[in-house]
Coordinates of C-alpha atoms in Angstrom, one line a residue:
Y288 CA -0.4 -8.0 7.8
P289 CA -2.4 -8.0 9.9
N290 CA -5.6 -7.9 7.8
P291 CA -8.2 -6.9 9.0
F292 CA -6.4 -4.3 11.1
N293 CA -6.8 -1.3 13.4
P294 CA -5.0 1.2 13.3
V295 CA -1.7 0.0 11.7
T296 CA -0.8 -2.6 9.1
N297 CA 2.5 -3.4 7.5
I298 CA 3.0 -3.8 3.7
K299 CA 6.0 -5.8 2.7
Y300 CA 7.5 -6.0 -0.7
S301 CA 10.8 -6.8 -2.5
L302 CA 12.4 -5.4 -5.6
A303 CA 14.5 -7.7 -7.8
K304 CA 16.0 -4.7 -9.5
P305 CA 16.1 -0.9 -8.9
G306 CA 13.2 1.1 -10.1
F307 CA 10.6 3.8 -9.6
V308 CA 8.1 2.6 -7.1
K309 CA 4.5 3.8 -6.4
L310 CA 2.5 2.5 -3.5
I311 CA -1.0 4.1 -3.4
V312 CA -4.0 3.4 -1.2
Y313 CA -7.5 3.7 -2.7
D314 CA -11.0 3.4 -1.1
V315 CA -13.7 1.1 -2.4
L316 CA -14.9 3.7 -4.9
G317 CA -11.4 4.0 -6.4
R318 CA -10.5 7.3 -4.9
E319 CA -6.9 7.9 -4.0
V320 CA -6.7 8.3 -0.2
A321 CA -3.0 8.0 0.6
I322 CA 0.4 7.9 -1.3
L323 CA 2.8 5.8 0.8
I324 CA 5.7 5.6 -1.7
K325 CA 6.5 7.5 -4.9
K326 CA 10.2 7.4 -5.5
Q327 CA 13.2 5.6 -6.9
Q328 CA 14.2 2.6 -4.8
E329 CA 17.1 0.2 -4.9
T330 CA 17.0 -3.6 -5.0
G331 CA 16.0 -5.1 -1.6
S332 CA 13.1 -5.8 0.8
Y333 CA 10.9 -3.1 2.2
N334 CA 8.4 -2.9 5.0
I335 CA 6.0 0.1 5.0
S336 CA 3.8 0.8 8.1
F337 CA 0.4 2.3 7.2
N338 CA -1.6 4.0 9.9
V339 CA -5.2 4.6 9.0
G340 CA -5.6 7.4 11.5
S341 CA -9.1 8.8 10.9
F342 CA -10.1 6.5 8.0
A343 CA -13.5 4.9 8.3
S344 CA -14.0 1.2 8.7
G345 CA -14.2 -0.6 5.4
V346 CA -12.4 -2.1 2.5
Y347 CA -9.3 -0.4 1.0
F348 CA -6.9 -1.4 -1.8
Y349 CA -3.3 -0.7 -2.2
R350 CA -1.6 -0.7 -5.6
L351 CA 2.1 -1.3 -6.0
E352 CA 3.7 -0.4 -9.3
S353 CA 7.4 -0.8 -10.3
G354 CA 8.6 -1.4 -13.8
N355 CA 6.3 -4.0 -15.3
I356 CA 5.0 -5.1 -11.9
N357 CA 1.4 -3.9 -11.1
L358 CA 0.0 -5.5 -7.9
I359 CA -3.3 -4.8 -6.2
K360 CA -4.2 -6.1 -2.7
K361 CA -7.3 -5.7 -0.5
M362 CA -7.1 -4.4 3.1
M363 CA -9.9 -4.2 5.7
V364 CA -10.0 -1.6 8.4
L365 CA -12.1 -2.6 11.5
K366 CA -12.7 0.0 14.2

């Protein structure tokens, strides 16, 4: 939230058990544009701020992976 956003959005997630977490942002063509998290994390709730900086307006996707969880969500940048 918020979505659409400019220039910062927050991505919230919770882990029911500890695990290796990857949170990666892709552009609409599937190219990796940012790695927000790539590390072991403990059980709990997390809030990651994502600043698009010089990214162009458009649609982006973030992918959250941890254990057998694989979640993809759409984000829209408006400038």
